[in-house]
Amino acid sequence: MKMDKRDRLSSAVFLVIAALLLELTTAVQYYSTRHNITKQVTEMAQHDLSKTRHITLIKEEVEMTIMKAMPTFERLTKRGDEDSVRIVIRDILEHQKAIVGIEYCPIEQGRDPRGVYLYKDDELGHVTEHPIDFDFTKRSWYHQGINSDGFWGEPYMSNYKVILMCTFARSIRDSNGRTIAVLGADVPMRMLSALTAKLHDIQQRSLLPLILLHVLGLILLGFIIQRSVRNARRLEAIGAEKERIANELNVARNIQLAMLPKTFPPFPDRKDVDIFAQLTPAREVGGDYYDFFIRDEKLFFCIGDVSGKGVPAALVMAVARSVFRMLTERESAPDRIITQMNDSMARENDYCMFITLFIGVLDLPTGRLRYCNAGHKAPLLDSKPIPILPNLPVGVMMGHKFVAQETMIDSGSTLFLYTDGLTEAENAEHALFGEQRMYDVYAESIAQHDNPTALIGRMEQAVRSFANGTDQSDDLTMIALRYTRQQFSARIQQSLTLPCDVSQTPRLSEWVEGICEQLEFSPSATMQTNLAIEEAVVNVMNYAYPKGVAGEVRIDAEANDKRLKVTITDSGQPFDPTTRGQVDTSLDADERAIGGLGIHLIRRYMDSINYERFDGHNILTLRKKIDGGTSDSDKTNI
Amino acid sequence: MKTTFREENQTYVMSFDGRLDTAASSQTEKDMQVLYDCEGHDIVLDCSKLTYISSSGLRLFLGLIKNARPKGSHVFLSGLNDDLRQVFDETGFTALFQLL
C-alpha cells in the first residue's frame, strides 16, 4: 500500500495545527490559571479577613452582652432568685441573635451540680426552658469557665440540635471573688458555615472556564490520538502488506527452487554421469535457470539467465522451464528445441524479456554432445571454453534459426556451465571475479580430480573469498557434469541384415529367439524381447524409407551376463521414434489412435531406448537387463 | 497365423492360431473382414491358440471394436494366455474388450 503524497502533507499540516492549538491552550490555561489563582488567593484572603472580622464581631457582641448582664446575675445569684435569672436569660436570648441558648449553673456547696437551660428553638426566637439532662461539668466551657472571666470552649455537638455549638463561659463571683455560678452562652457555628458556602461559590465560578479549556484540550488530544492511531494503523497495514509480500515471495522462491532438479547425486545408479548444480538467487526469486534429466539414454541439460531480476525474471524462467520440458519430451535435437522455445517465447513478448540459454544433449553411450547456444557463455571443457556460436538469446526475434554444434566428450571429462553471476561477482572495490579466476579455479579443480560437487564447492569458495562479504548482486548458477564412458565387453555378438519389408519379420523373430535361447530367457522374456525388437524394426521399415525406396535395416545384438543391447541401424531419412508422444492407454476405443502402440511396447519391455543420428544413419539402441524383469531402477549402461 | 470363423446363435466366433505379427497382420485383416461386416452380432475372439501379438495385431483388434460398437455389437476376448494378457494390459486394451 502506498501512502499518498497529499495525504502525507495534510497529515503534517494537521499535526502542526494541533501542536499550535495545544501550545495556545496551554498558554491560555497558564495565564487563566495564574489569574484565577491570584484572584482566588485575594478572595480567600479577603474572605478570611471578613470571616475573622465577623467572628470577632460576634465574639465581641456575645462577650459584651454577658459582661453587661454580669452585675445582674451576681445580684440575683446571691439572692438565689432563679426566676429572675430566667427572665434575664430570656431577655438576652430574645435580643441577642448570635446566642441561641444559655446555661446557668449555680454552685452550691454540698449539692449536686444543677442548672437552668433556656434556648431559642427556632428562627422566630421562641425561647423555651429545658432541663439539663447532661453532665455539663464535663464540658470544657464549664471547666475553664469556672475560674474565668470569659472563656470560649471548644466546639461540640449540641445535645438538642444537630449543630456544632461553641459556648462562651464566665464565672459569676461574689464580692469575695468566690465563684458562685457559671454562665454559658451557646453560639452556633453555622454562622461560619454560611460563609464557607459562599467561598465554594467563588471557587466553582472560577473553575468553569478552566474546565471548558480542559475539555477543549481533551478534544484536541483525542483528535491527535485518533490521527496517530490512524497513522499507526496505516503503518501497520503497510507492515502487514510487506509481510504478506515477503511471505508470497518466499513461497515463490520455494516453488521456483522446486522446479529445479536438486537431489544430488541425481542418478545414483548410473556410472556414466555425475552432476552437481547450484543456483543462488540474489533476491528471493531470480531469473537464473538450470535443468537436466535423462531420456532414452540421453542427458538433456540447460542453463539460462533471464534478463533482469526478481519476480518478472522468475516468471519468464518458469515459462522457459515448462517449454523446455514440454519440447524435450518429443525432441532430441538442441537446435530444434531452442528454435521452438524461441518461437514460443518471442511471440507476444510485450515486455521484451529474453533469456540466454545453453542447451546440451549428451548421448550417454557414446559421449557425443550436441549443443546449441543462445547468447549464453560458453561452458568450460578440459580447461577451455567449448567453441560456441553466439546466436541470439531466446525470445528476442521470432523465426530465428538456431544452429547446433557437436563435440565428443572424453571419458572422465568435466563440463562446467555457469551464469554471469559468477564472472561478474563483485568485491567491495567493484572489481569483478572475472573469467581468468574462474579458469584457474576450474583448472585446479581438474588437477585435483574433483568430483562435480567438489568443483562447485571450490568455485563457490573462491567467489566468496573474492567478494569478501560484498552482497551478491546477481543470481549465480553453476553446473558441473562429469562423463564416464561405460565400456561393454560382449559375450555374444550377432547381427542380421534385412531388406525393408515387413514380411521379413518372421526371420527377425527366429533370430531373436535364437539369441534369447543362448541367454536362457524365460518364454515370457523371449516373447517380450521379440515383441520390442519387432516393433522397433517394423517402425524403421515403415518410416525410414519413403514408399518405393529400397533399403536395408541392420540389427546388431550384443550381450554379456548383465545386458542385452540391440542396435538397429538404417541409412534412411532421419527418424527418431523416441520423440513420438506417449500413448494414453486409459482412453476408450473411440478416442484411441491406431498408431503409437509400438514405441509404447518397446518402452514397456526394454529398459532403455536411445536414438542417435550419426553419419547419415539412424541408430536406435534398445537395452534390456538380463537378470530378470524390466526394472527401471538400474540403468547402468552397456 | 491361421484363423477360423464360425457363427453360433447369432454370435460370430473367430479363432486365432499362431503368431499375429506384422507379417501376418495384412492377411489376418482380410480374414477379419467378415467380423467388420457384422450387423449387431456379438463377436467372440478366441485367442486360446494365439501365441504372439504385435502392435499390428492389436491395431486390427482396435479397428474391429471401433467398427462393431456403433452397430451394437459386443466384442469378447477369450483364452488369452498370461503373456498376451500382459500385453493387453500394458496397452490398455483389456479395458476395451469384455474378457471371457
XYZ file of C-alpha atoms in Angstrom:
738
model
C 0.000 0.000 0.000
C 1.316 3.429 -0.901
C 0.695 6.494 1.219
C -0.340 9.366 -0.940
C 1.903 12.443 -1.007
C -1.082 14.732 -0.493
C -2.188 12.590 2.384
C 1.196 12.918 3.988
C 1.165 16.694 3.527
C -2.299 17.116 5.057
C -1.218 14.918 7.906
C 1.797 17.142 8.564
C -0.323 20.313 8.375
C -2.816 18.842 10.776
C -0.103 17.928 13.230
C 1.372 21.435 13.103
C -2.071 22.980 13.705
C -2.709 20.538 16.510
C 0.621 21.355 18.103
C -0.030 25.105 17.782
C -3.517 24.701 19.300
C -2.093 22.675 22.108
C 0.509 25.344 22.793
C -2.174 28.038 22.679
C -4.404 26.124 25.066
C -1.533 25.579 27.409
C -0.684 29.271 27.311
C -4.313 30.324 27.813
C -4.648 27.810 30.582
C -1.461 29.049 32.191
C -2.494 32.697 32.172
C -6.042 31.889 33.119
C -4.891 29.686 35.960
C -2.451 32.307 37.149
C -5.119 34.951 37.040
C -7.588 32.711 38.803
C -5.167 31.681 41.465
C -4.259 35.316 42.142
C -7.918 36.210 42.245
C -8.736 33.247 44.417
C -5.950 33.931 46.841
C -7.042 37.556 47.093
C -10.640 36.500 47.570
C -9.695 33.865 50.079
C -7.582 36.359 51.977
C -10.388 38.868 51.924
C -12.844 36.173 52.907
C -10.655 35.004 55.704
C -10.318 38.584 56.774
C -14.051 39.190 56.714
C -14.674 35.892 58.409
C -12.262 36.783 61.127
C -13.870 40.185 61.378
C -17.285 38.576 61.505
C -16.249 36.108 64.160
C -14.568 38.858 66.126
C -17.749 40.862 65.858
C -19.929 38.035 67.136
C -17.416 37.231 69.812
C -17.290 40.790 70.988
C -21.071 41.098 70.899
C -21.552 37.937 72.940
C -18.855 38.854 75.416
C -20.236 42.364 75.769
C -23.791 41.139 76.330
C -22.735 38.695 79.018
C -20.458 41.256 80.658
C -23.255 43.780 80.786
C -25.565 41.264 82.383
C -22.948 40.145 84.865
C -23.850 42.520 87.790
C -27.495 41.460 87.488
C -26.535 37.751 87.569
C -24.284 38.385 90.634
C -27.079 40.081 92.470
C -29.710 37.513 91.612
C -27.391 34.574 92.413
C -26.620 35.994 95.803
C -30.346 36.254 96.381
C -30.918 32.830 94.911
C -33.626 34.304 92.734
C -33.667 31.824 89.867
C -36.947 33.051 88.445
C -35.426 36.441 87.821
C -32.385 34.743 86.346
C -34.737 33.038 83.880
C -36.268 36.394 82.933
C -32.838 37.918 82.353
C -31.721 34.954 80.256
C -34.915 35.074 78.233
C -34.376 38.751 77.647
C -30.815 38.142 76.434
C -31.883 35.335 74.145
C -34.654 37.382 72.656
C -32.398 40.308 71.904
C -29.085 38.743 71.080
C -29.313 36.895 67.751
C -25.979 35.103 67.992
C -26.755 33.468 71.328
C -29.144 30.544 70.978
C -29.016 29.108 74.455
C -27.778 29.969 77.932
C -26.862 27.643 80.736
C -26.918 28.990 84.250
C -25.215 26.728 86.770
C -25.124 27.917 90.402
C -22.516 26.269 92.556
C -23.911 25.292 95.899
C -21.729 23.532 98.434
C -22.835 20.021 99.235
C -25.330 19.798 96.458
C -25.213 18.052 93.069
C -24.465 20.341 90.169
C -27.644 21.592 88.544
C -28.649 24.414 86.347
C -31.124 26.260 84.272
C -31.094 25.989 80.490
C -33.050 28.139 78.121
C -32.802 28.132 74.402
C -34.340 29.501 71.247
C -35.866 26.589 69.439
C -36.479 28.273 66.103
C -35.658 31.195 63.876
C -38.601 33.157 65.301
C -36.775 33.430 68.613
C -39.260 31.412 70.644
C -37.484 30.684 73.939
C -38.096 27.550 75.990
C -36.581 26.104 79.096
C -35.161 22.673 79.013
C -33.994 20.655 81.947
C -30.296 19.982 81.784
C -30.077 16.223 81.306
C -26.407 16.034 80.635
C -23.407 16.396 82.804
C -22.329 19.928 81.930
C -19.465 19.715 84.429
C -17.660 17.598 81.830
C -17.908 20.300 79.178
C -14.774 22.264 78.548
C -16.539 25.613 78.810
C -17.644 24.699 82.337
C -14.216 23.533 83.432
C -12.437 26.518 82.116
C -15.231 28.971 82.738
C -15.493 28.146 86.431
C -12.401 30.154 87.136
C -12.506 32.507 84.213
C -13.762 35.948 83.420
C -14.644 34.779 79.931
C -13.661 31.639 78.039
C -14.626 30.207 74.687
C -14.892 26.456 74.967
C -14.140 24.054 72.173
C -16.931 23.433 69.678
C -19.090 20.431 70.458
C -22.143 18.753 69.068
C -25.252 20.127 70.711
C -27.412 17.688 72.637
C -30.636 19.191 71.370
C -29.946 20.146 67.863
C -27.577 18.508 65.489
C -25.414 21.524 65.150
C -21.950 22.476 66.191
C -22.033 24.685 69.180
C -19.494 26.938 70.798
C -20.067 28.124 74.305
C -18.759 31.265 75.919
C -18.431 30.631 79.607
C -17.902 33.023 82.529
C -17.856 32.628 86.247
C -20.217 34.610 88.429
C -18.474 35.632 91.660
C -19.469 37.151 94.958
C -17.827 40.186 96.407
C -15.102 37.967 97.827
C -14.224 36.761 94.372
C -15.610 33.283 95.039
C -17.303 31.600 92.103
C -20.948 31.154 92.929
C -22.222 30.186 89.448
C -21.127 29.514 85.875
C -22.856 31.078 82.913
C -22.585 29.612 79.427
C -23.756 31.317 76.300
C -24.207 28.970 73.286
C -23.285 30.335 69.883
C -23.913 28.003 66.938
C -21.128 27.545 64.436
C -23.492 27.774 61.452
C -22.730 31.443 61.077
C -19.343 30.378 59.789
C -20.695 27.609 57.530
C -22.774 30.177 55.655
C -19.558 31.978 54.877
C -17.888 28.753 53.734
C -20.685 28.060 51.236
C -20.110 31.472 49.779
C -16.452 30.611 49.314
C -17.386 27.442 47.346
C -19.444 29.535 45.003
C -16.486 31.669 44.239
C -14.335 28.627 43.530
C -16.911 26.995 41.267
C -17.392 30.105 39.239
C -13.683 30.447 38.582
C -13.361 26.728 37.736
C -15.826 26.785 34.841
C -13.603 28.329 32.141
C -10.791 26.082 33.297
C -12.967 23.008 32.859
C -14.002 24.274 29.436
C -10.373 24.709 28.496
C -9.612 21.222 29.724
C -12.448 19.794 27.682
C -11.154 21.628 24.632
C -7.671 20.271 25.340
C -9.030 16.771 25.723
C -10.926 17.009 22.463
C -7.761 18.180 20.772
C -5.815 15.387 22.384
C -8.487 12.968 21.217
C -8.059 14.262 17.682
C -4.318 13.835 17.867
C -4.642 10.336 19.299
C -7.211 9.395 16.663
C -4.903 10.755 13.990
C -1.910 8.910 15.427
C -3.866 5.682 15.726
C -4.977 6.044 12.128
C -1.409 6.611 11.012
C -0.213 3.743 13.161
C -2.880 1.515 11.625
C -1.845 2.614 8.190
C 1.786 1.858 9.014
C 0.684 -1.448 10.464
C -1.250 -2.190 7.287
C 1.825 -1.307 5.250
C 3.830 -3.598 7.515
C 1.294 -6.407 7.122
C 1.320 -5.869 3.368
C 5.100 -6.021 3.358
C 4.994 -9.180 5.394
C 2.431 -10.697 3.045
C 4.580 -9.850 0.027
C 7.613 -11.283 1.793
C 5.651 -14.441 2.544
C 4.484 -14.760 -1.014
C 7.976 -14.164 -2.328
C 9.177 -16.858 -0.010
C 6.548 -19.230 -1.376
C 7.501 -18.166 -4.911
C 11.131 -18.887 -4.118
C 10.232 -22.339 -2.862
C 8.129 -23.004 -5.948
C 10.950 -21.817 -8.173
C 13.542 -23.910 -6.383
C 11.178 -26.866 -6.541
C 11.245 -26.557 -10.341
C 14.959 -27.232 -10.352
C 16.415 -30.700 -10.012
C 18.118 -30.598 -6.655
C 18.561 -34.151 -5.491
C 22.234 -34.908 -5.703
C 23.593 -37.184 -6.913
C 20.641 -37.191 -9.323
C 21.398 -40.598 -10.852
C 22.928 -42.659 -8.066
C 22.614 -45.860 -10.079
C 24.424 -44.572 -13.112
C 28.131 -44.835 -13.566
C 28.299 -42.806 -16.759
C 27.304 -39.401 -15.497
C 27.583 -37.397 -12.297
C 26.119 -33.931 -11.959
C 26.077 -31.214 -9.373
C 24.253 -27.932 -9.788
C 23.674 -24.944 -7.594
C 21.528 -21.851 -8.019
C 21.892 -18.943 -5.603
C 19.370 -16.178 -6.284
C 20.422 -12.611 -5.445
C 16.878 -11.855 -4.344
C 14.040 -14.004 -3.074
C 13.359 -15.155 -6.602
C 15.584 -14.928 -9.619
C 15.865 -15.370 -13.324
C 18.595 -17.967 -13.399
C 17.597 -21.380 -14.501
C 19.004 -24.816 -14.971
C 17.512 -28.170 -15.691
C 18.623 -31.656 -16.579
C 17.176 -35.113 -16.947
C 17.831 -38.333 -18.835
C 15.517 -39.584 -21.532
C 16.316 -42.566 -23.669
C 19.981 -42.669 -22.671
C 20.445 -39.018 -23.424
C 21.229 -36.406 -20.862
C 19.312 -33.212 -21.586
C 20.663 -30.225 -19.723
C 20.397 -26.495 -19.928
C 21.451 -23.359 -18.158
C 19.842 -19.976 -18.653
C 19.770 -16.439 -17.407
C 16.660 -14.322 -17.873
C 17.213 -10.614 -18.423
C 16.529 -8.694 -15.253
C 15.994 -9.961 -11.770
C 13.253 -10.653 -9.281
C 9.671 -11.667 -9.977
C 9.478 -10.764 -13.714
C 12.621 -12.762 -14.412
C 11.320 -15.635 -12.294
C 8.090 -15.749 -14.285
C 9.963 -15.930 -17.580
C 12.211 -18.581 -16.114
C 9.159 -20.647 -15.132
C 7.799 -20.349 -18.665
C 11.174 -21.319 -20.139
C 11.310 -24.367 -17.917
C 7.830 -25.535 -18.926
C 8.532 -25.038 -22.609
C 11.873 -26.831 -22.328
C 10.315 -29.779 -20.506
C 7.451 -29.968 -22.953
C 9.605 -29.802 -26.059
C 12.240 -32.259 -24.887
C 9.590 -34.928 -24.489
C 9.352 -35.052 -28.260
C 12.541 -33.506 -29.467
C 16.157 -34.509 -29.004
C 17.926 -32.003 -31.240
C 19.098 -28.974 -29.206
C 18.843 -26.553 -32.143
C 15.244 -27.541 -32.780
C 14.468 -27.325 -29.083
C 15.879 -23.795 -28.870
C 14.290 -22.701 -32.131
C 10.875 -23.822 -30.899
C 11.440 -22.316 -27.458
C 12.368 -19.049 -29.132
C 9.306 -19.049 -31.362
C 7.061 -19.828 -28.450
C 8.612 -17.219 -26.157
C 9.198 -14.428 -28.675
C 5.527 -14.482 -29.586
C 3.652 -11.884 -27.536
C 6.804 -10.907 -25.695
C 5.462 -7.444 -24.891
C 7.933 -6.854 -22.108
C 10.911 -7.770 -24.276
C 12.184 -10.217 -21.721
C 14.747 -12.602 -23.090
C 16.821 -15.453 -21.832
C 20.349 -16.500 -22.635
C 20.337 -20.238 -22.848
C 22.687 -23.107 -23.447
C 21.153 -26.491 -24.164
C 23.149 -29.678 -24.324
C 22.074 -33.176 -25.238
C 24.706 -35.704 -24.303
C 24.405 -39.147 -25.787
C 25.462 -41.237 -22.845
C 26.513 -44.413 -24.660
C 28.883 -42.553 -26.983
C 29.750 -39.292 -25.224
C 28.608 -37.270 -28.207
C 27.475 -33.856 -27.069
C 25.110 -31.894 -29.244
C 24.528 -28.393 -28.071
C 23.015 -25.142 -29.069
C 23.860 -21.803 -27.594
C 21.519 -18.822 -27.452
C 23.626 -15.925 -26.259
C 24.982 -17.697 -23.218
C 28.566 -18.002 -22.028
C 30.483 -20.969 -23.361
C 30.776 -23.836 -20.891
C 34.265 -24.988 -19.950
C 35.501 -28.376 -21.010
C 39.032 -29.587 -20.418
C 40.172 -26.187 -19.141
C 38.881 -24.147 -22.032
C 35.553 -22.856 -23.257
C 33.930 -25.072 -25.851
C 33.532 -23.365 -29.246
C 30.142 -21.714 -29.459
C 28.141 -19.820 -31.994
C 26.742 -16.851 -30.130
C 23.284 -16.941 -31.781
C 20.588 -14.669 -30.376
C 19.158 -15.084 -26.908
C 15.817 -16.843 -26.728
C 12.780 -14.570 -27.027
C 14.399 -11.779 -28.996
C 13.285 -12.489 -32.536
C 10.694 -14.897 -33.763
C 11.698 -17.237 -36.552
C 15.405 -17.016 -35.806
C 17.149 -20.181 -36.896
C 19.457 -21.525 -34.239
C 22.368 -23.677 -35.240
C 23.518 -26.721 -33.301
C 27.122 -27.761 -32.699
C 28.643 -31.020 -31.738
C 31.648 -32.298 -29.852
C 32.772 -35.512 -28.221
C 33.263 -35.582 -24.502
C 36.136 -37.789 -23.462
C 35.523 -40.208 -20.688
C 36.448 -38.581 -17.372
C 35.961 -35.027 -18.592
C 34.010 -32.475 -16.631
C 31.857 -29.884 -18.302
C 31.327 -26.697 -16.310
C 28.427 -24.336 -17.039
C 27.780 -21.053 -15.300
C 25.805 -17.825 -15.436
C 27.429 -14.387 -15.402
C 26.661 -14.083 -11.680
C 29.936 -15.977 -11.312
C 32.283 -13.962 -13.501
C 30.587 -10.689 -12.603
C 30.635 -11.234 -8.858
C 31.985 -8.045 -7.309
C 34.073 -7.285 -4.296
C 33.906 -4.098 -2.220
C 36.156 -2.290 -4.730
C 33.760 -3.193 -7.572
C 36.350 -5.445 -9.168
C 34.897 -8.449 -10.994
C 35.702 -12.067 -10.223
C 36.355 -12.433 -13.931
C 36.957 -15.296 -16.289
C 40.641 -15.784 -15.521
C 39.961 -16.561 -11.873
C 37.249 -18.964 -12.958
C 39.606 -20.728 -15.401
C 42.240 -21.007 -12.679
C 39.831 -22.492 -10.149
C 38.468 -24.880 -12.775
C 41.963 -25.980 -13.796
C 42.960 -26.517 -10.208
C 39.801 -28.478 -9.597
C 40.513 -30.723 -12.587
C 44.085 -31.218 -11.401
C 42.769 -32.253 -8.004
C 40.353 -34.726 -9.648
C 37.413 -33.033 -8.000
C 34.030 -34.586 -8.499
C 31.276 -32.178 -9.651
C 30.220 -31.382 -6.083
C 33.767 -30.574 -5.046
C 34.346 -28.461 -8.161
C 31.339 -26.264 -7.444
C 32.255 -26.116 -3.770
C 35.735 -24.920 -4.721
C 34.337 -22.344 -7.154
C 31.867 -21.046 -4.595
C 34.598 -20.799 -2.005
C 36.736 -18.798 -4.442
C 33.903 -16.386 -5.266
C 33.039 -15.924 -1.618
C 36.525 -15.155 -0.544
C 36.859 -12.792 -3.504
C 33.589 -10.943 -2.718
C 34.653 -10.886 0.919
C 31.193 -10.171 2.286
C 30.028 -7.890 -0.528
C 26.368 -8.532 -1.324
C 25.683 -10.832 -4.236
C 24.373 -8.570 -6.989
C 23.197 -11.176 -9.485
C 21.845 -14.701 -9.445
C 24.617 -17.249 -9.560
C 24.219 -20.669 -11.093
C 26.794 -23.365 -11.724
C 26.533 -26.859 -13.133
C 29.328 -29.397 -13.229
C 28.850 -32.558 -15.217
C 31.315 -35.420 -15.355
C 31.016 -38.043 -18.024
C 32.490 -41.502 -17.795
C 32.006 -43.703 -20.801
C 30.949 -47.216 -19.971
C 32.785 -49.973 -21.804
C 30.898 -53.028 -22.869
C 32.534 -56.376 -23.300
C 30.229 -58.631 -25.161
C 29.915 -62.376 -24.732
C 27.509 -62.696 -27.616
C 27.718 -60.659 -30.776
C 25.351 -61.326 -33.646
C 23.982 -59.326 -36.489
C 21.225 -59.596 -39.047
C 20.543 -57.506 -42.093
C 17.023 -57.401 -43.507
C 15.526 -55.694 -46.514
C 12.940 -53.106 -45.635
C 9.923 -55.355 -45.952
C 7.581 -56.213 -43.112
C 7.056 -59.705 -44.477
C 10.598 -60.355 -43.201
C 9.555 -60.194 -39.549
C 9.373 -63.989 -39.098
C 13.123 -64.123 -39.897
C 13.723 -61.464 -37.336
C 11.750 -63.280 -34.677
C 13.564 -66.514 -35.377
C 16.892 -64.707 -34.988
C 15.803 -63.018 -31.767
C 14.539 -66.276 -30.313
C 17.921 -67.826 -31.034
C 19.691 -65.135 -29.040
C 17.165 -65.364 -26.213
C 17.769 -69.082 -26.038
C 21.519 -68.535 -25.677
C 20.811 -66.074 -22.904
C 18.425 -68.558 -21.286
C 15.490 -66.159 -21.309
C 12.148 -67.381 -19.998
C 9.355 -67.787 -22.586
C 7.788 -64.559 -21.286
C 11.059 -62.628 -21.547
C 11.602 -64.067 -25.018
C 8.144 -63.043 -26.131
C 8.651 -59.535 -24.732
C 12.108 -59.123 -26.286
C 10.790 -60.375 -29.569
C 7.858 -58.008 -29.449
C 10.040 -54.967 -28.614
C 12.567 -55.684 -31.359
C 9.884 -56.412 -33.912
C 8.150 -53.136 -33.110
C 11.433 -51.229 -33.431
C 12.411 -52.864 -36.719
C 8.927 -52.531 -38.225
C 8.981 -48.872 -37.297
C 12.162 -48.399 -39.292
C 10.772 -50.390 -42.192
C 7.622 -48.280 -42.235
C 9.073 -44.827 -41.734
C 12.772 -44.635 -42.545
C 12.468 -45.149 -46.242
C 9.916 -43.446 -48.432
C 7.489 -45.699 -50.267
C 9.165 -47.431 -53.174
C 12.697 -46.772 -51.975
C 14.612 -49.942 -51.293
C 16.746 -50.069 -48.212
C 18.149 -52.242 -45.555
C 17.983 -52.418 -41.826
C 20.764 -53.936 -39.816
C 20.231 -55.371 -36.380
C 23.146 -55.986 -34.018
C 22.818 -57.845 -30.770
C 25.476 -57.747 -28.079
C 25.132 -59.319 -24.705
C 27.129 -60.019 -21.602
C 25.907 -61.522 -18.349
C 24.029 -58.398 -17.405
C 22.752 -56.743 -20.512
C 21.362 -57.344 -23.891
C 21.964 -54.488 -26.286
C 20.206 -54.408 -29.627
C 21.195 -51.754 -32.153
C 19.023 -51.115 -35.167
C 20.733 -49.138 -37.904
C 19.416 -47.821 -41.173
C 20.516 -45.215 -43.665
C 17.078 -43.789 -44.318
C 15.771 -40.300 -43.622
C 16.172 -39.104 -40.036
C 13.543 -40.740 -37.929
C 13.593 -40.592 -34.150
C 10.921 -42.857 -32.671
C 11.766 -41.679 -29.152
C 10.193 -38.342 -29.912
C 6.823 -39.892 -30.548
C 4.337 -38.877 -27.873
C 3.209 -41.253 -25.218
C 0.096 -43.282 -25.897
C -2.730 -42.687 -23.482
C -3.698 -46.260 -22.674
C -6.590 -45.125 -20.499
C -8.673 -43.822 -23.396
C -11.724 -45.626 -24.678
C -11.662 -47.279 -28.123
C -13.377 -44.341 -29.818
C -10.691 -41.957 -28.691
C -7.729 -44.245 -29.252
C -5.463 -43.538 -32.186
C -4.395 -46.524 -34.167
C -0.676 -45.683 -34.034
C 1.911 -45.263 -31.303
C 1.487 -48.663 -29.710
C 4.805 -49.999 -30.975
C 7.035 -47.448 -29.223
C 4.880 -47.837 -26.152
C 5.527 -51.582 -26.080
C 9.273 -51.053 -26.645
C 9.434 -48.742 -23.640
C 7.496 -51.229 -21.548
C 9.551 -54.275 -22.404
C 13.060 -52.842 -22.703
C 14.978 -50.999 -20.028
C 16.090 -48.200 -22.265
C 15.779 -46.881 -25.759
C 18.240 -44.500 -27.353
C 18.271 -42.816 -30.697
C 21.255 -41.304 -32.429
C 21.515 -39.817 -35.853
C 25.108 -40.163 -36.846
C 26.981 -40.196 -40.098
C 23.827 -40.497 -42.180
C 22.451 -43.331 -40.103
C 19.557 -43.705 -37.752
C 20.846 -45.697 -34.819
C 18.293 -46.981 -32.373
C 19.612 -48.855 -29.367
C 17.491 -50.970 -27.072
C 18.844 -52.301 -23.808
C 17.467 -54.954 -21.550
C 18.691 -56.161 -18.219
C 19.263 -59.853 -18.190
C 18.839 -60.791 -14.554
C 15.078 -60.711 -14.751
C 12.318 -58.150 -15.101
C 12.031 -54.739 -16.599
C 13.293 -52.777 -13.692
C 13.639 -49.041 -14.012
C 15.920 -48.730 -11.039
C 19.168 -49.933 -12.520
C 20.096 -48.232 -15.724
C 23.785 -48.944 -15.804
C 24.921 -48.777 -19.337
C 26.442 -51.339 -21.552
C -1.283 -67.447 -38.474
C -4.462 -69.373 -39.022
C -7.948 -68.047 -38.399
C -11.257 -69.926 -38.354
C -14.670 -68.362 -38.350
C -17.999 -69.781 -37.281
C -21.421 -68.442 -36.348
C -23.129 -69.749 -33.230
C -26.562 -68.493 -32.093
C -26.221 -65.098 -33.771
C -22.689 -64.813 -32.381
C -19.639 -64.541 -34.605
C -16.695 -66.507 -33.293
C -13.186 -66.236 -34.729
C -10.322 -68.382 -33.507
C -6.701 -67.287 -33.878
C -3.984 -69.878 -34.070
C -0.305 -68.935 -34.081
C 1.635 -65.668 -34.243
C -0.140 -62.452 -35.118
C 2.950 -60.427 -36.013
C 3.380 -57.639 -38.513
C 3.988 -60.026 -41.353
C 0.750 -61.894 -40.590
C -1.375 -58.876 -39.985
C -2.329 -57.989 -43.560
C -3.716 -61.470 -44.238
C -5.430 -61.539 -40.841
C -7.023 -58.181 -41.594
C -8.593 -59.739 -44.677
C -9.731 -62.746 -42.667
C -11.393 -60.468 -40.150
C -13.424 -58.670 -42.840
C -16.381 -60.906 -42.018
C -16.333 -59.575 -38.477
C -16.191 -55.989 -39.706
C -19.361 -56.754 -41.647
C -21.305 -57.739 -38.553
C -24.786 -56.285 -38.064
C -25.179 -56.187 -34.318
C -23.928 -59.699 -33.823
C -21.856 -60.259 -30.718
C -18.288 -61.177 -31.572
C -16.029 -63.573 -29.726
C -12.294 -63.525 -30.461
C -10.977 -66.875 -29.347
C -7.309 -66.338 -28.526
C -6.643 -69.637 -26.769
C -4.221 -70.663 -29.520
C -2.750 -67.229 -30.117
C 0.925 -67.286 -29.148
C 2.065 -63.811 -30.081
C 0.625 -60.455 -30.961
C 2.423 -57.309 -32.023
C 1.052 -53.811 -32.308
C -0.074 -54.549 -35.874
C -2.362 -57.248 -34.490
C -3.551 -55.011 -31.707
C -4.461 -52.407 -34.310
C -6.716 -54.927 -36.060
C -8.499 -55.608 -32.793
C -8.880 -51.910 -32.100
C -10.187 -51.317 -35.606
C -12.727 -54.071 -35.106
C -14.089 -52.700 -31.883
C -14.322 -49.197 -33.333
C -16.325 -50.623 -36.220
C -18.553 -53.016 -34.270
C -19.552 -50.959 -31.293
C -21.645 -48.354 -33.134
C -23.645 -51.263 -34.611
C -24.497 -52.516 -31.131
C -22.125 -55.453 -31.222
C -20.202 -56.562 -28.186
C -16.660 -57.830 -28.668
C -15.464 -60.572 -26.320
C -11.946 -61.917 -25.907
C -11.396 -65.395 -24.650
C -8.483 -67.638 -23.822
C -5.643 -65.085 -23.629
C -2.509 -66.580 -22.128
C -0.715 -64.711 -19.337
C 1.964 -63.147 -21.534
C -0.571 -61.870 -24.041
C -2.842 -60.767 -21.248
C 0.077 -58.653 -20.037
C 0.478 -57.089 -23.481
C -3.212 -56.246 -23.494
C -2.880 -54.808 -20.001
C 0.175 -52.729 -20.902
C -1.566 -51.177 -23.859
C -4.829 -50.580 -22.028
C -6.660 -52.959 -24.376
C -8.006 -55.075 -21.537
C -10.385 -52.278 -20.699
C -11.675 -52.059 -24.261
C -12.834 -55.645 -24.540
C -15.059 -57.847 -22.499
C -12.897 -60.722 -21.379
C -14.366 -64.197 -21.192
